[in-house]
Amino acid sequence: MPRRNDVRKVMVIGSGPIIIGQAAEFDYAGTQACQALREEGVEVVLVNSNPATIMTDTNIADKVYIEPLNAETAKKIILKEKPDSLLPTLGGQTGLNLAMELAESGFLEEQGVKLLGTATEAIKMAEDRQAFKDTMESISEPCIESKVVTTVEDALTFAEEIGYPVIVRPAYTLGGTGGGIASDREQLNEIATNGLRLSRVGQALIEKCIAGWKEIEYEVMRDGKGNVITVCNMENIDPVGVHTGDSIVVAPSQTLSDKEYQMLRTASLKIISALGIQGGCNVQFALHPTSFEYAVIEVNPRVSRSSALASKATGYPIAKVATKIAIGYGLDEIRNAVTGKTYACFEPTLDYVVVKIPKWPFDKFVKAERTLGTQMKATGEVMSISSSFEAALLKAIRSLELNINTLEQDIYKPLDTETIRKKLRDINDERLFVIAEALRRGISIEEINEITKIDDFFLAKIKELVTMEETLKGYAIDTLTPELLRRAKKMGFPDVVIAKYTGSDRKEIKKLRQSYGINAAYKMVDTCAAEFEAVSPYYYSTYDQFSEVRKSDRRKVLVIGSGPIRIGQGIEFDYCSVHSVWALKEQGYETIIANNNPETVSTDFDTSDRLYFEPLTIEDVENIIETENPEGVIVQFGGQTAIKLVNALSDYGIKIFGTQAKDVDAAEDREKFDRILEDVGIPRPKGRTVYTLEQALAAANELIYPVLVRPSYVLGGQGMEIAYSDKDVTEFMEIINRVKQEHPILVDKYLMGKEIEVDAICDGDDILIPGIMEHLERAGVHSGDSISVYPANTLKKAVVDKIIDCSYKLAKALNVIGLINIQYVLYNEELYVIEVNPRSSRTVPYISKVTGIPMVDIATKLMTGKKLTDFRYGTGLYRNSEYVAIKVPVFSFEKLHDVDTSLGPEMKSTGEVLGISKDFHEALYKGIIASGMKLPEKGGGILMTVRDSDKTELLAIAERFEKLGYVLYATGKTANMLNMHGIATNAVKKLDEGSPNILDLISSGNIKLVINTPTKGRQPQRDGFKIRRKAVEMSIPCLTSLDTAKAVISCIEMERKSNGLDVVDLSVFG
Amino acid sequence: MKAYLALEDGTILEGSSFGAVGEVIGEFVFNTGMTGYQEVLTDPSYCGQIVTMTYPLIGNYGVILEDIESARPQVKGFVVREMCKTPNNWRSLETLSEYLGRNGIIGIEGIDTRALTRILRDKGTMKGIISTSPDFSLESRLSKINEYRVENPVEQVTVKEMIHHKGTGLRVALIDYGIKLNIVRSLLKRNCEVFQFPASVTSEEVLAVNPDGIMLSNGPGDPKDCGQQIKTLRELIGKKPIFGICLGHQLTALAMGGDTEKLKYGHRGCNHPVKDLDRDLTYITSQNHGYTIIEDSLDSSVMKVSHRNMNDGTVEGVRYMNVPVFTVQFHPEASPGPADTAYLFDRFTSMMEDWKGDKHAKT
């Protein structure tokens, strides 16, 4: 079946901001889709609200719209662009839901827009719980006993029938939002109420709980002709009960015999055929551990997180093939890009083991509930490849960047064996390490299996690792035999761990093993287990004799990627890494990428000339360097992951492209940096470096509260807090010191001014500032969590000049070659520097797009010797755009229980969106809407509880809300004050004032917006915390800064008077 | 215990021994299936061969009694990267090492099987040796390796006497050239009554059971070594509906004037895409063969290619025009591998039904 010739212009919908359950994988899928379409000469119109993505680059699609992902906007774009088709299945659940909404409303048909790929009916059949069950029944595929309910009463009745525990799965929600396991009536009542509310169609599935069964997934492809194949199967090490996105996953399955493997494979093919999928699809099964009984858990009729993983695990480009199928091709007509010879109609076979471990945000949200269940909590994931399970597991562990290199964790040492035994029952992110400790204590595999239901096979492998750790402890470096060393390396032990156990250091171990000829060898991922010669330059390390890397004599550069998506380090750094590679290619370099995130474009094997899918520790990177012998390394684009290697790489003796290690250090080191500031004459908020609590308290009192307390060398303001009192300082110091601090702790005077941010490019002589951003919230809210406005529109010329001058001086003083990010605060008309990052930042993709300056491209070329004057953008501050582009952060609080939603110096957002318009208010409105905030309807209730210092400022805000026709609520003192000023406000009882109190009011559903400025601390027992959490649970927007509240008011005003906003395609920034 | 693996081209790899100890010479081949090592080990088509698994973790689910394809392991030797010492599966009875040891099969682990596979891919199937001898040297074994030849492999693996599998449906004469049990199971599942004959069976003996159809099994070795079997087939073709698999497919082609040749390194695995040219659909098939039919040797007035391999374009199935005969190179009985082409057994039973019907119509 050749390609359809009625497809000439296709609209592709992206997945919007990064949230838990929907991360970078859809940028990868969407980018592949756009490329696959353009390869066929199809014009692509892309819409996505996320500016940090590669897919929203003007070189990926013909027309790019960074606009809110809602039906109204999509319709406008369709009317303007008149695409003939829409590709709905590559933008995650967000893209799919939007496409379905457009289709169901009849709009697509009206406009003659075809839905490509899987038909609407098929999607409904897979997504609608009841329709899916009926279909499975009709083809005799077993489902779990379950019932679709629309009321809590029905849920309770059905649960009585089938018995507890039951699982609640709301329909049409993402990453299992609102779902959970209920073991009794009371729990079910709570979970079902919540789940039904969150479901787009008010529907949830109540299902018999089969926790403990094996969870197996198949990635399946089907074309329009009916050809069906499975790309990959995967086995979750965590049995059914933990969301697959939160499970440790291994590919291919390890514990299934051929009979079981084929039984489920056949079932997958039967299902995808019955549903009539055209493209990719994911089928999840539960398999009874001691029989052939199985049940279909779920089918995703679209490209998913698992398909990104399967693509990287096998080398089979699922998104690309799905796109080609959508435009009419058969699987037997699409080439296998890996071999270049065979076709997409085959099944990859692996000759290695792949392990995926989720990256959870618990290192950041220390108080978050860590229990894993049916609702996903991970923000990202790492993948590793090796020829044994043990080595793959250890590689994955060190890819997580938790400073953990082995299974042995010191925190369990003081616990007695009974406590460890008890801890085995906790299903959380620590379980793997607890199991290892349990095995070390002699708890048997049988007992651990009894408790955890994790297959003995995996437990035995973990035991192998523990045994090796214990064995190594019995040796010193001079007694270590080559045999043992080789065995440890083959099992995946890094030099640093072997060194620790043998009382030596990493470099000594490395020297020793190299003297024995024990070196990393690299094998290729080729989809065919070496049966055919492959052209894919996609490698992983083993400790074998034979390496497959073909030496090349071209000039080469290694670009270090950014690892897993986490709060503070998102998809933007993948954007930067990929752009850097493209720029290097243009300069004639051969490019090498090292990264371990399967969700990304950078780990697509045709992005760089060579891809190393590896952990990003110094040892792993050194191994790559020794194999490839590149001219140098670029660490500027991979976020903290890459930049933190700069000293070690520099010591190792490899050339660092761009800003040098000593200058990176000067920006981080308080004393060195202060000296630089003094030299260039720029003030910074007064501060002290401290080591102990006593010093911290003394410093705080000397500087006068409020003060900012934080550890140095951290990401996304981790551990950073504003302290208003000695009590706060004491609490924060305790939390910070839970992790051993190698660097001093910083206590700074907190200046409550306007925050300004600059990303600049420097060639050593000149700088180019593409644009200046200002934050809508005053300083104190982390820049990643602030609403950020480009171009800064409230600054006086003198201030702008000062910013340009200071930025120039700082870049020069730090000898920056490439990118630099500087944060300023304007306080009492005085400019202070808060922070300097001599690397790419979160805002680089955003600013690149709205100024039309390819920042990463230029920065990379400067590192290879070009000058700013070689480009056409000049130096100094680039001209302002006539458009305003406003970045709005997006949070995933509903997925993370017990996390305080109040914004502060520690970053909490998972993603961002952009609103673009010529008008400031319109841009803000677009941004706020795109972020998913539901603006309160007229007549709705607005609850306001603010700290004393904010009360005066609240007046004006309350007045505007009143004028707009809202009903106001506030607690005692605030209500009094507002009423006194003639603003009618209902008084509400605080939590300790009896009921109905403030929480009851929020639960009642009358409140549509909460404004709560936090007092202090992050104690969950405080009222404010409870109010904010309640709001999250009720899906009510909760604003924790008055500046944000003002912005929201102007949006409401905007909405009232707007009669439709314009959509802007990025070509205006040419 | 240390073990060595050496090839006729001089390659020597070191590993550890599992299963039986000693020394064995054979033809080295590789299989790319990720599961199904037990089905591979017991597939008689591997007679005379030392099999390397490309998947690195073998033995994970131990040994399962019901999953065998013949009564004993048929490979001469077994090469893996990592032999699982702690298997786990609810049906597992023993470890793979125990099973191979019990059956006298020499295994070697700790081998860089990917490197070995690349050698076999680049240079083609080779003869070689596995040895657990502590003073092993390749030079001393080289002449023995070079002389190695599998003598009459079909004779070695076929049943010694006819086996009658009871059934209530169609009567199938099954010629066993080294059969995988799942062919029998697939027929029995369709209620067939099966007469499983030794490869040396004569056409008279076959016809004597008055079968509704004849099934030709898989088997080891070079099809051209099977002169007698080809002669018998010539006598049977046209008399009854025939369905041939693997060696049965090759022998039929030879009987009908076609020719075969050896592939460089064969097809062995569970992921080979084959297009059914009539249906215009591609299926993933299980394969194990070192020889193939030469397409140019086929007389287009007598037979036509019905299935084609999507990887290398080789002939995977033949339909004969004037006689009720069809054959495939791959394994529709799966085990190991996908069961996507099981429909061919149904095609065979319909063919037998039709033939029966026609005969009734004629009489």
Short mmCIF file of N, CA and C in Angstrom, two decimals, chain A residues 15-23 94 174 378-379 890-892 894-895 910-911:
data_model
loop_
_atom_site.label_atom_id
_atom_site.label_comp_id
_atom_site.label_asym_id
_atom_site.label_seq_id
_atom_site.Cartn_x
_atom_site.Cartn_y
_atom_site.Cartn_z
N SER A 15 2.27 17.23 23.24
CA SER A 15 1.67 16.80 24.50
C SER A 15 1.69 17.89 25.57
N GLY A 16 2.14 19.08 25.19
CA GLY A 16 2.11 20.16 26.17
C GLY A 16 3.25 20.09 27.17
N PRO A 17 3.06 20.73 28.33
CA PRO A 17 4.14 20.82 29.31
C PRO A 17 4.50 19.46 29.89
N ILE A 18 5.71 19.36 30.42
CA ILE A 18 6.12 18.14 31.11
C ILE A 18 5.38 18.07 32.43
N ILE A 19 4.67 16.99 32.62
CA ILE A 19 4.05 16.75 33.92
C ILE A 19 4.33 15.30 34.26
N ILE A 20 4.09 14.94 35.48
CA ILE A 20 4.32 13.54 35.84
C ILE A 20 3.36 12.69 35.01
N GLY A 21 3.87 11.70 34.34
CA GLY A 21 3.04 10.85 33.48
C GLY A 21 3.16 11.22 32.02
N GLN A 22 3.73 12.37 31.74
CA GLN A 22 3.87 12.80 30.35
C GLN A 22 5.13 13.64 30.23
N ALA A 23 6.23 12.98 29.96
CA ALA A 23 7.50 13.68 29.98
C ALA A 23 8.05 13.87 28.57
N THR A 94 -2.70 13.94 26.18
CA THR A 94 -3.14 15.31 25.94
C THR A 94 -3.51 15.50 24.48
N LEU A 174 -4.46 10.68 33.06
CA LEU A 174 -3.09 10.47 32.67
C LEU A 174 -2.29 9.88 33.81
N ALA A 378 6.87 9.28 39.23
CA ALA A 378 8.19 9.59 38.67
C ALA A 378 8.09 10.72 37.66
N THR A 379 9.15 11.54 37.61
CA THR A 379 9.18 12.63 36.64
C THR A 379 9.91 12.21 35.37
N VAL A 890 4.30 24.89 35.15
CA VAL A 890 3.24 23.89 35.32
C VAL A 890 3.70 22.90 36.38
N PHE A 891 2.79 22.54 37.26
CA PHE A 891 3.14 21.70 38.41
C PHE A 891 2.44 20.35 38.32
N SER A 892 2.91 19.41 39.08
CA SER A 892 2.28 18.08 39.08
C SER A 892 1.86 17.72 40.49
N GLU A 894 -0.90 17.23 41.98
CA GLU A 894 -1.95 16.25 42.26
C GLU A 894 -1.39 14.83 42.30
N LYS A 895 -0.19 14.65 41.74
CA LYS A 895 0.41 13.32 41.73
C LYS A 895 1.25 13.06 42.98
N THR A 910 7.26 21.05 37.14
CA THR A 910 7.82 19.99 36.31
C THR A 910 7.95 20.43 34.85
N GLY A 911 7.18 21.46 34.48
CA GLY A 911 7.24 21.87 33.08
C GLY A 911 6.81 23.31 32.91
#
